[in-house]
Amino acid sequence: MSENDGKKTLGLKSGARSGSVKQSFSHGRTKNVVVETKRKRVVVPKPGAGKSGGGGGQAGGDPSRRPAGISDAEMDRRLKALQAAKARESEEAEQRVQDEKRREEERQRRREDMEAKEREERAREEALKAKAEEEERKKREAAEAVKREREEREAARKAVLSTPSRSARKPEPATAKKKESESEAPAREAAPAREATSQPKTFTKPDATPRKGGRNDRDRDSRGKGARDDARRTGKLTLNQAMAGGGGRQRSMAAMKRKQERARQKAMGGAEIREKVVRDVQVPETIVVSELANRMAERVADVVKALMQNGMMMTQNQAIDADTAELIIEEFGHKIVRVSDADVEDVIDAVEDKDEDLVSRPPVVTVMGHVDHGKTSLLDAIRHAKVVSGEAGGITQHIGAYQVTTDSGQLLSFLDTPGHAAFTSMRARGAQVTDIVILVVAADDAVMPQTIEAINHAKAAQVPMIVAINKVDKPDADPNKVRTALLQHEVIVEQMSGDVQDVEVSAITGQGLDELLEAIALQSEILELKANPTRAAAGAVIEAQLDVGRGPVATVLVQNGTLKQGDIFVVGEQWGKVRALVDDKGNRVKEAGPSVPVEVLGLNGTPEAGDVLNVVETEAQAREIAEYREQAAKDKRAAAGAATTLDQLMAKAKADENVSELPILVKADVQGSAEAIAQAMEKIGNDEVRVRLLHSAVGAITESDIGLAEASGAPVIGFNVRANAPARAAANQKGVEIRYYSVIYDLVDDVKKAASGLLSAEVRENFIGYAEIKEVFKVSNVGKVAGCLVTEGVARRSAGVRLLRDNVVIHEGTLKTLKRFKDEVAEVQSGQECGMAFENYDDIRAGDVIEIFEREEVERNLD
């Protein structure tokens, strides 16, 4: 079989037609390209195809009217889709008709509401205009009546002063009346013009059909033009215009709105004029202009304008004195109440407590005495604790506050003060807050300097004293020696027929402790100690420190009232809110009553030991009092450090010229220790050298301390504190010395040694011999040479010499030569002859005496 087998080749009728196209290129080149042109087949629908919408089933079932290659199911699906599309189109058309109808109704409703508002506004404006015209008419009539009456009185007065004849006076009223009418005519004609210019412009809307969706254009144009005309500013306001109150400047839109609002309220029967409120304005010594305006409830611009009118060009941020403020306050019609800056402390409650509010409180007992006399050991025996083991060197460095309950159930508050001489101020504060002083004296040591000082503190505070003679268990103890020694200081114990209780105790064996507690209880009963626990708390700061993690912490002895958690307080130059209260055993408590020592957390800074704590109502009051106290302290320090005259300043500079200074920087663990170290440093030195304390604070040694020490060349001393890592690195890098101490004795001794190194060495003269001049010779190339006889001691060439004539020193110098016969020698013994020549001095005579001496430098120390 052939491939075609009588069949036609598969292809398209009247398919693509071929042809050729000649293409042209650059440089005259051409090319013939064969192309094919395809024709698009256009399908024309049959005449009956559009009528098959209602008979989908017939069309689907009629194969002759169906396109080729489409099944019955496909044809049904197509017909259903066509029907759904037509239904959707009809629904959308209906929805569009409804939306358009609804929008038209909304537009109509808005148009009606707008027309109603415009009618109401037009009616209100017409009523206001009518009322304003009525008021203006009444004012004009009243003014015309007053003017007419004035002119009539003037005419009558002229008639009286004119010719006295009756005939001459008759036509005058008529003439005056005519003149009056003639003069009033132009005035009446001008009055409506003035009235029109003085009245605020009002506009009425013409009756016109408003446009769709908005107001009438002509109405809006007239309103906008009127508003712009009223609000237009005619020029900038100058200073002279402001002071003169003029300037031709028109009102702003806000002012016009306020004026219209007042007119509306007046038309509705509201209040026309408000009465000015007269206020009592508190004014301190100086006050800022804006604050003054705030206290008067006046605008700042008005106050500044009043100051300018009085010749003071001030801004709202500048301060004025009380006299200027009084002038402005009186000008505004208020009353001034002068207050002082110190009045901020008046909020601290200082009322007297009523007798029915007072209840008994535990006594505050302070243990005092010389160092190492057993004060803390005695308190340990009472408390059954071991406090001494925690103190460096076995001595107390801080004021400790403890509470002890006796066997009889009585509560006692103890203060343990240091006994070293450096803690004088700490002991003084302990005496100020205490009720009873226990003076501890060692039986084997008797009365010592700090014992005498404690006696003086107790007497100054007028506090009763109990003498505890400690260490009676030692073999060399002599209590009677202590009692006798106390007589010299006017302390007479009961065994010496006095009124001061004395108890022999031993902290080691516990002897006499019960008798001591009974003596304290007896003394407290005699004192009848009472306090009011219901009032605002007040207390004294026994000690303060900067604790890492807890911040500033103050040990406070509550003296009156009850200190509660959450109370706002002010203490010295610091303030705070009680965040937590910790008792002497380390337990957190909610409140602390009278005579209870607690640690207070929540301060914004470290207070001074001895500051008074007072509870106030608000944080603003506490902050204001603290800021006032801080400023007052700064002013006091500045006044104390400033020289009053230039002569005093120059004299001080001249006095300090030859004084060497040892600068140091001290950081301590608590405020009391820092203060004690500062006082000890002030006592070190003399007229030639002294210690200058650059900075003293509480807390760890920081990098800023190292920077300050480097700038001043000073060492940094840490007392029970250490330097942090950045500070140590900075000290190593900058070469700053850091020295740590835990006992104040060692610190003071080392500073004394360092200050002693600044002292110039003392030069001492040792006389070693005398020589008498027997003869004077002249030697060439040498000058005058004295032939001498050494009468005492020895003559050395290296020594210094003085020439005495009639026991008067006429020359002091050194020897040029010392010869024995013809030889130079180092020294000549007594009884031998020698030749001496002075350096640069020839006035020597026979009979003069030569004094020979040697100089020796001796190192000095500060006592």
mmCIF file of N, CA, C and O in Angstrom, residues 418-497:
data_model
loop_
_atom_site.group_PDB
_atom_site.id
_atom_site.type_symbol
_atom_site.label_atom_id
_atom_site.label_comp_id
_atom_site.label_asym_id
_atom_site.label_seq_id
_atom_site.Cartn_x
_atom_site.Cartn_y
_atom_site.Cartn_z
ATOM 1 N N PRO A 418 31.631 54.873 121.259
ATOM 2 C CA PRO A 418 33.074 54.616 121.280
ATOM 3 C C PRO A 418 33.761 55.441 122.368
ATOM 4 O O PRO A 418 33.312 56.530 122.718
ATOM 5 N N GLY A 419 34.866 54.939 122.850
ATOM 6 C CA GLY A 419 35.591 55.632 123.910
ATOM 7 C C GLY A 419 36.840 56.331 123.453
ATOM 8 O O GLY A 419 37.470 57.049 124.219
ATOM 9 N N HIS A 420 37.232 56.140 122.190
ATOM 10 C CA HIS A 420 38.451 56.775 121.713
ATOM 11 C C HIS A 420 38.258 58.284 121.600
ATOM 12 O O HIS A 420 37.147 58.768 121.407
ATOM 13 N N ALA A 421 39.350 59.023 121.708
ATOM 14 C CA ALA A 421 39.266 60.491 121.704
ATOM 15 C C ALA A 421 38.717 61.033 120.390
ATOM 16 O O ALA A 421 38.164 62.131 120.356
ATOM 17 N N ALA A 422 38.875 60.270 119.290
ATOM 18 C CA ALA A 422 38.402 60.763 117.999
ATOM 19 C C ALA A 422 36.889 60.796 117.895
ATOM 20 O O ALA A 422 36.340 61.419 116.998
ATOM 21 N N PHE A 423 36.191 60.120 118.819
ATOM 22 C CA PHE A 423 34.736 60.020 118.725
ATOM 23 C C PHE A 423 34.046 60.935 119.737
ATOM 24 O O PHE A 423 33.019 60.584 120.305
ATOM 25 N N THR A 424 34.656 62.115 119.951
ATOM 26 C CA THR A 424 34.085 63.052 120.925
ATOM 27 C C THR A 424 32.684 63.492 120.514
ATOM 28 O O THR A 424 31.751 63.503 121.316
ATOM 29 N N SER A 425 32.541 63.873 119.233
ATOM 30 C CA SER A 425 31.233 64.359 118.784
ATOM 31 C C SER A 425 30.191 63.243 118.822
ATOM 32 O O SER A 425 29.019 63.493 119.115
ATOM 33 N N MET A 426 30.597 62.001 118.567
ATOM 34 C CA MET A 426 29.652 60.892 118.638
ATOM 35 C C MET A 426 29.166 60.696 120.069
ATOM 36 O O MET A 426 27.973 60.468 120.301
ATOM 37 N N ARG A 427 30.088 60.802 121.022
ATOM 38 C CA ARG A 427 29.658 60.665 122.422
ATOM 39 C C ARG A 427 28.778 61.833 122.839
ATOM 40 O O ARG A 427 27.839 61.682 123.616
ATOM 41 N N ALA A 428 29.080 63.020 122.303
ATOM 42 C CA ALA A 428 28.252 64.182 122.634
ATOM 43 C C ALA A 428 26.826 63.980 122.141
ATOM 44 O O ALA A 428 25.863 64.303 122.828
ATOM 45 N N ARG A 429 26.662 63.412 120.927
ATOM 46 C CA ARG A 429 25.311 63.156 120.422
ATOM 47 C C ARG A 429 24.630 62.068 121.232
ATOM 48 O O ARG A 429 23.425 62.096 121.435
ATOM 49 N N GLY A 430 25.398 61.095 121.699
ATOM 50 C CA GLY A 430 24.801 60.059 122.533
ATOM 51 C C GLY A 430 24.242 60.616 123.815
ATOM 52 O O GLY A 430 23.191 60.196 124.300
ATOM 53 N N ALA A 431 24.930 61.608 124.385
ATOM 54 C CA ALA A 431 24.431 62.219 125.620
ATOM 55 C C ALA A 431 23.185 63.055 125.365
ATOM 56 O O ALA A 431 22.356 63.235 126.250
ATOM 57 N N GLN A 432 23.019 63.588 124.159
ATOM 58 C CA GLN A 432 21.874 64.446 123.882
ATOM 59 C C GLN A 432 20.582 63.663 123.734
ATOM 60 O O GLN A 432 19.510 64.205 123.968
ATOM 61 N N VAL A 433 20.652 62.412 123.319
ATOM 62 C CA VAL A 433 19.432 61.644 123.084
ATOM 63 C C VAL A 433 19.140 60.666 124.211
ATOM 64 O O VAL A 433 18.161 59.940 124.141
ATOM 65 N N THR A 434 19.980 60.641 125.229
ATOM 66 C CA THR A 434 19.851 59.612 126.258
ATOM 67 C C THR A 434 19.096 60.126 127.476
ATOM 68 O O THR A 434 18.947 61.334 127.687
ATOM 69 N N ASP A 435 18.614 59.178 128.280
ATOM 70 C CA ASP A 435 17.954 59.497 129.541
ATOM 71 C C ASP A 435 18.862 59.224 130.736
ATOM 72 O O ASP A 435 18.816 59.943 131.729
ATOM 73 N N ILE A 436 19.652 58.168 130.644
ATOM 74 C CA ILE A 436 20.535 57.758 131.744
ATOM 75 C C ILE A 436 21.904 57.439 131.152
ATOM 76 O O ILE A 436 21.999 56.822 130.096
ATOM 77 N N VAL A 437 22.972 57.874 131.839
ATOM 78 C CA VAL A 437 24.333 57.595 131.417
ATOM 79 C C VAL A 437 24.965 56.626 132.398
ATOM 80 O O VAL A 437 24.922 56.838 133.611
ATOM 81 N N ILE A 438 25.528 55.521 131.833
ATOM 82 C CA ILE A 438 26.317 54.591 132.655
ATOM 83 C C ILE A 438 27.785 54.904 132.381
ATOM 84 O O ILE A 438 28.269 54.729 131.262
ATOM 85 N N LEU A 439 28.467 55.403 133.380
ATOM 86 C CA LEU A 439 29.880 55.744 133.257
ATOM 87 C C LEU A 439 30.706 54.539 133.689
ATOM 88 O O LEU A 439 30.734 54.176 134.867
ATOM 89 N N VAL A 440 31.347 53.901 132.708
ATOM 90 C CA VAL A 440 32.143 52.705 132.971
ATOM 91 C C VAL A 440 33.580 53.136 133.254
ATOM 92 O O VAL A 440 34.213 53.810 132.428
ATOM 93 N N VAL A 441 34.096 52.744 134.447
ATOM 94 C CA VAL A 441 35.470 53.059 134.838
ATOM 95 C C VAL A 441 36.131 51.750 135.272
ATOM 96 O O VAL A 441 35.565 51.010 136.085
ATOM 97 N N ALA A 442 37.313 51.481 134.710
ATOM 98 C CA ALA A 442 38.036 50.265 135.073
ATOM 99 C C ALA A 442 38.633 50.419 136.471
ATOM 100 O O ALA A 442 39.252 51.441 136.792
ATOM 101 N N ALA A 443 38.430 49.396 137.301
ATOM 102 C CA ALA A 443 38.921 49.465 138.677
ATOM 103 C C ALA A 443 40.438 49.429 138.746
ATOM 104 O O ALA A 443 41.033 49.877 139.737
ATOM 105 N N ASP A 444 41.093 48.897 137.695
ATOM 106 C CA ASP A 444 42.558 48.835 137.709
ATOM 107 C C ASP A 444 43.208 49.990 136.960
ATOM 108 O O ASP A 444 44.421 50.042 136.819
ATOM 109 N N ASP A 445 42.397 50.933 136.453
ATOM 110 C CA ASP A 445 42.947 52.031 135.650
ATOM 111 C C ASP A 445 42.489 53.398 136.136
ATOM 112 O O ASP A 445 43.081 54.407 135.772
ATOM 113 N N ALA A 446 41.412 53.457 136.880
ATOM 114 C CA ALA A 446 40.881 54.703 137.450
ATOM 115 C C ALA A 446 40.396 55.645 136.349
ATOM 116 O O ALA A 446 40.094 55.229 135.230
ATOM 117 N N VAL A 447 40.328 56.939 136.683
ATOM 118 C CA VAL A 447 39.748 57.941 135.792
ATOM 119 C C VAL A 447 40.773 58.340 134.735
ATOM 120 O O VAL A 447 41.921 58.657 135.064
ATOM 121 N N MET A 448 40.333 58.339 133.441
ATOM 122 C CA MET A 448 41.200 58.677 132.311
ATOM 123 C C MET A 448 40.597 59.869 131.534
ATOM 124 O O MET A 448 39.472 60.302 131.822
ATOM 125 N N PRO A 449 41.349 60.420 130.561
ATOM 126 C CA PRO A 449 40.857 61.629 129.871
ATOM 127 C C PRO A 449 39.471 61.486 129.255
ATOM 128 O O PRO A 449 38.630 62.377 129.384
ATOM 129 N N GLN A 450 39.218 60.354 128.574
ATOM 130 C CA GLN A 450 37.887 60.200 127.981
ATOM 131 C C GLN A 450 36.804 59.996 129.034
ATOM 132 O O GLN A 450 35.638 60.313 128.787
ATOM 133 N N THR A 451 37.183 59.485 130.193
ATOM 134 C CA THR A 451 36.219 59.386 131.294
ATOM 135 C C THR A 451 35.785 60.776 131.736
ATOM 136 O O THR A 451 34.592 61.029 131.968
ATOM 137 N N ILE A 452 36.761 61.681 131.857
ATOM 138 C CA ILE A 452 36.442 63.066 132.240
ATOM 139 C C ILE A 452 35.567 63.726 131.185
ATOM 140 O O ILE A 452 34.612 64.453 131.502
ATOM 141 N N GLU A 453 35.881 63.448 129.937
ATOM 142 C CA GLU A 453 35.075 64.032 128.855
ATOM 143 C C GLU A 453 33.639 63.519 128.902
ATOM 144 O O GLU A 453 32.683 64.293 128.684
ATOM 145 N N ALA A 454 33.442 62.232 129.163
ATOM 146 C CA ALA A 454 32.092 61.680 129.273
ATOM 147 C C ALA A 454 31.338 62.312 130.438
ATOM 148 O O ALA A 454 30.133 62.584 130.346
ATOM 149 N N ILE A 455 32.040 62.569 131.535
ATOM 150 C CA ILE A 455 31.396 63.233 132.685
ATOM 151 C C ILE A 455 30.917 64.627 132.273
ATOM 152 O O ILE A 455 29.795 65.041 132.607
ATOM 153 N N ASN A 456 31.760 65.347 131.552
ATOM 154 C CA ASN A 456 31.376 66.697 131.123
ATOM 155 C C ASN A 456 30.185 66.663 130.167
ATOM 156 O O ASN A 456 29.296 67.527 130.239
ATOM 157 N N HIS A 457 30.143 65.695 129.267
ATOM 158 C CA HIS A 457 28.996 65.578 128.346
ATOM 159 C C HIS A 457 27.711 65.301 129.127
ATOM 160 O O HIS A 457 26.659 65.877 128.831
ATOM 161 N N ALA A 458 27.780 64.406 130.085
ATOM 162 C CA ALA A 458 26.589 64.068 130.877
ATOM 163 C C ALA A 458 26.104 65.270 131.670
ATOM 164 O O ALA A 458 24.898 65.526 131.770
ATOM 165 N N LYS A 459 27.054 66.031 132.233
ATOM 166 C CA LYS A 459 26.662 67.225 132.997
ATOM 167 C C LYS A 459 26.061 68.290 132.075
ATOM 168 O O LYS A 459 25.088 68.964 132.444
ATOM 169 N N ALA A 460 26.644 68.451 130.889
ATOM 170 C CA ALA A 460 26.123 69.455 129.955
ATOM 171 C C ALA A 460 24.715 69.115 129.503
ATOM 172 O O ALA A 460 23.881 70.004 129.306
ATOM 173 N N ALA A 461 24.434 67.834 129.325
ATOM 174 C CA ALA A 461 23.094 67.409 128.915
ATOM 175 C C ALA A 461 22.136 67.272 130.080
ATOM 176 O O ALA A 461 20.950 66.988 129.863
ATOM 177 N N GLN A 462 22.655 67.473 131.320
ATOM 178 C CA GLN A 462 21.826 67.359 132.540
ATOM 179 C C GLN A 462 21.126 65.999 132.586
ATOM 180 O O GLN A 462 19.914 65.896 132.783
ATOM 181 N N VAL A 463 21.934 64.960 132.414
ATOM 182 C CA VAL A 463 21.433 63.588 132.411
ATOM 183 C C VAL A 463 21.948 62.891 133.671
ATOM 184 O O VAL A 463 23.128 63.031 134.017
ATOM 185 N N PRO A 464 21.092 62.155 134.396
ATOM 186 C CA PRO A 464 21.570 61.429 135.588
ATOM 187 C C PRO A 464 22.588 60.350 135.211
ATOM 188 O O PRO A 464 22.539 59.785 134.119
ATOM 189 N N MET A 465 23.509 60.084 136.144
ATOM 190 C CA MET A 465 24.635 59.209 135.877
ATOM 191 C C MET A 465 24.653 58.051 136.862
ATOM 192 O O MET A 465 24.313 58.218 138.041
ATOM 193 N N ILE A 466 25.046 56.874 136.371
ATOM 194 C CA ILE A 466 25.281 55.692 137.210
ATOM 195 C C ILE A 466 26.703 55.235 136.924
ATOM 196 O O ILE A 466 27.059 54.982 135.766
ATOM 197 N N VAL A 467 27.527 55.127 137.962
ATOM 198 C CA VAL A 467 28.919 54.728 137.802
ATOM 199 C C VAL A 467 29.009 53.209 137.925
ATOM 200 O O VAL A 467 28.576 52.634 138.921
ATOM 201 N N ALA A 468 29.557 52.584 136.853
ATOM 202 C CA ALA A 468 29.784 51.133 136.871
ATOM 203 C C ALA A 468 31.295 50.910 136.960
ATOM 204 O O ALA A 468 32.026 51.174 135.997
ATOM 205 N N ILE A 469 31.742 50.457 138.126
ATOM 206 C CA ILE A 469 33.171 50.194 138.333
ATOM 207 C C ILE A 469 33.437 48.776 137.835
ATOM 208 O O ILE A 469 33.092 47.800 138.492
ATOM 209 N N ASN A 470 34.070 48.695 136.654
ATOM 210 C CA ASN A 470 34.255 47.425 135.954
ATOM 211 C C ASN A 470 35.608 46.801 136.320
ATOM 212 O O ASN A 470 36.481 47.432 136.902
ATOM 213 N N LYS A 471 35.760 45.531 135.948
ATOM 214 C CA LYS A 471 36.991 44.763 136.118
ATOM 215 C C LYS A 471 37.367 44.608 137.606
ATOM 216 O O LYS A 471 38.533 44.660 137.972
ATOM 217 N N VAL A 472 36.343 44.432 138.445
ATOM 218 C CA VAL A 472 36.633 44.230 139.878
ATOM 219 C C VAL A 472 37.169 42.828 140.141
ATOM 220 O O VAL A 472 37.625 42.537 141.265
ATOM 221 N N ASP A 473 37.126 41.950 139.110
ATOM 222 C CA ASP A 473 37.636 40.595 139.298
ATOM 223 C C ASP A 473 39.160 40.531 139.169
ATOM 224 O O ASP A 473 39.767 39.505 139.492
ATOM 225 N N LYS A 474 39.798 41.593 138.732
ATOM 226 C CA LYS A 474 41.255 41.579 138.585
ATOM 227 C C LYS A 474 41.936 41.722 139.943
ATOM 228 O O LYS A 474 41.393 42.375 140.855
ATOM 229 N N PRO A 475 43.144 41.162 140.099
ATOM 230 C CA PRO A 475 43.826 41.223 141.403
ATOM 231 C C PRO A 475 44.193 42.642 141.826
ATOM 232 O O PRO A 475 44.145 42.973 143.018
ATOM 233 N N ASP A 476 44.558 43.494 140.847
ATOM 234 C CA ASP A 476 44.975 44.848 141.198
ATOM 235 C C ASP A 476 43.821 45.842 141.170
ATOM 236 O O ASP A 476 44.043 47.061 141.080
ATOM 237 N N ALA A 477 42.583 45.359 141.218
ATOM 238 C CA ALA A 477 41.425 46.257 141.196
ATOM 239 C C ALA A 477 41.305 46.995 142.516
ATOM 240 O O ALA A 477 41.473 46.425 143.586
ATOM 241 N N ASP A 478 40.968 48.281 142.428
ATOM 242 C CA ASP A 478 40.804 49.116 143.620
ATOM 243 C C ASP A 478 39.604 50.042 143.400
ATOM 244 O O ASP A 478 39.748 51.170 142.916
ATOM 245 N N PRO A 479 38.375 49.598 143.721
ATOM 246 C CA PRO A 479 37.188 50.441 143.498
ATOM 247 C C PRO A 479 37.225 51.741 144.270
ATOM 248 O O PRO A 479 36.742 52.770 143.792
ATOM 249 N N ASN A 480 37.763 51.731 145.478
ATOM 250 C CA ASN A 480 37.809 52.970 146.271
ATOM 251 C C ASN A 480 38.688 54.018 145.610
ATOM 252 O O ASN A 480 38.443 55.224 145.751
ATOM 253 N N LYS A 481 39.711 53.579 144.908
ATOM 254 C CA LYS A 481 40.556 54.535 144.193
ATOM 255 C C LYS A 481 39.736 55.257 143.111
ATOM 256 O O LYS A 481 39.910 56.471 142.890
ATOM 257 N N VAL A 482 38.848 54.502 142.460
ATOM 258 C CA VAL A 482 37.982 55.111 141.442
ATOM 259 C C VAL A 482 37.035 56.113 142.083
ATOM 260 O O VAL A 482 36.854 57.231 141.586
ATOM 261 N N ARG A 483 36.424 55.727 143.198
ATOM 262 C CA ARG A 483 35.495 56.635 143.867
ATOM 263 C C ARG A 483 36.203 57.909 144.315
ATOM 264 O O ARG A 483 35.646 59.022 144.211
ATOM 265 N N THR A 484 37.403 57.759 144.809
ATOM 266 C CA THR A 484 38.150 58.937 145.265
ATOM 267 C C THR A 484 38.524 59.823 144.087
ATOM 268 O O THR A 484 38.458 61.064 144.191
ATOM 269 N N ALA A 485 38.923 59.210 142.971
ATOM 270 C CA ALA A 485 39.301 59.999 141.796
ATOM 271 C C ALA A 485 38.108 60.752 141.209
ATOM 272 O O ALA A 485 38.266 61.850 140.666
ATOM 273 N N LEU A 486 36.931 60.167 141.358
ATOM 274 C CA LEU A 486 35.739 60.857 140.827
ATOM 275 C C LEU A 486 35.396 62.100 141.632
ATOM 276 O O LEU A 486 34.697 62.999 141.118
ATOM 277 N N LEU A 487 35.844 62.164 142.881
ATOM 278 C CA LEU A 487 35.557 63.351 143.693
ATOM 279 C C LEU A 487 36.174 64.603 143.083
ATOM 280 O O LEU A 487 35.642 65.709 143.255
ATOM 281 N N GLN A 488 37.297 64.447 142.411
ATOM 282 C CA GLN A 488 37.947 65.612 141.818
ATOM 283 C C GLN A 488 37.117 66.231 140.699
ATOM 284 O O GLN A 488 37.322 67.393 140.348
ATOM 285 N N HIS A 489 36.197 65.449 140.149
ATOM 286 C CA HIS A 489 35.367 65.930 139.050
ATOM 287 C C HIS A 489 33.910 66.104 139.488
ATOM 288 O O HIS A 489 32.995 66.057 138.652
ATOM 289 N N GLU A 490 33.707 66.296 140.779
ATOM 290 C CA GLU A 490 32.391 66.595 141.358
ATOM 291 C C GLU A 490 31.392 65.489 141.092
ATOM 292 O O GLU A 490 30.200 65.742 140.875
ATOM 293 N N VAL A 491 31.870 64.254 141.070
ATOM 294 C CA VAL A 491 30.985 63.094 140.980
ATOM 295 C C VAL A 491 31.100 62.360 142.315
ATOM 296 O O VAL A 491 32.100 61.685 142.576
ATOM 297 N N ILE A 492 30.100 62.509 143.139
ATOM 298 C CA ILE A 492 30.118 61.937 144.491
ATOM 299 C C ILE A 492 29.155 60.757 144.501
ATOM 300 O O ILE A 492 27.941 60.924 144.307
ATOM 301 N N VAL A 493 29.698 59.569 144.706
ATOM 302 C CA VAL A 493 28.878 58.359 144.694
ATOM 303 C C VAL A 493 28.206 58.184 146.046
ATOM 304 O O VAL A 493 28.499 58.891 147.029
ATOM 305 N N GLU A 494 27.284 57.206 146.097
ATOM 306 C CA GLU A 494 26.502 57.018 147.320
ATOM 307 C C GLU A 494 27.370 56.561 148.492
ATOM 308 O O GLU A 494 27.111 56.938 149.649
ATOM 309 N N GLN A 495 28.398 55.764 148.224
ATOM 310 C CA GLN A 495 29.269 55.330 149.324
ATOM 311 C C GLN A 495 30.097 56.483 149.880
ATOM 312 O O GLN A 495 30.656 56.375 150.981
ATOM 313 N N MET A 496 30.204 57.570 149.131
ATOM 314 C CA MET A 496 30.884 58.777 149.606
ATOM 315 C C MET A 496 29.873 59.829 150.042
ATOM 316 O O MET A 496 30.163 61.017 150.015
ATOM 317 N N SER A 497 28.656 59.346 150.415
ATOM 318 C CA SER A 497 27.570 60.231 150.889
ATOM 319 C C SER A 497 27.068 61.154 149.784
ATOM 320 O O SER A 497 26.645 62.284 150.051
#
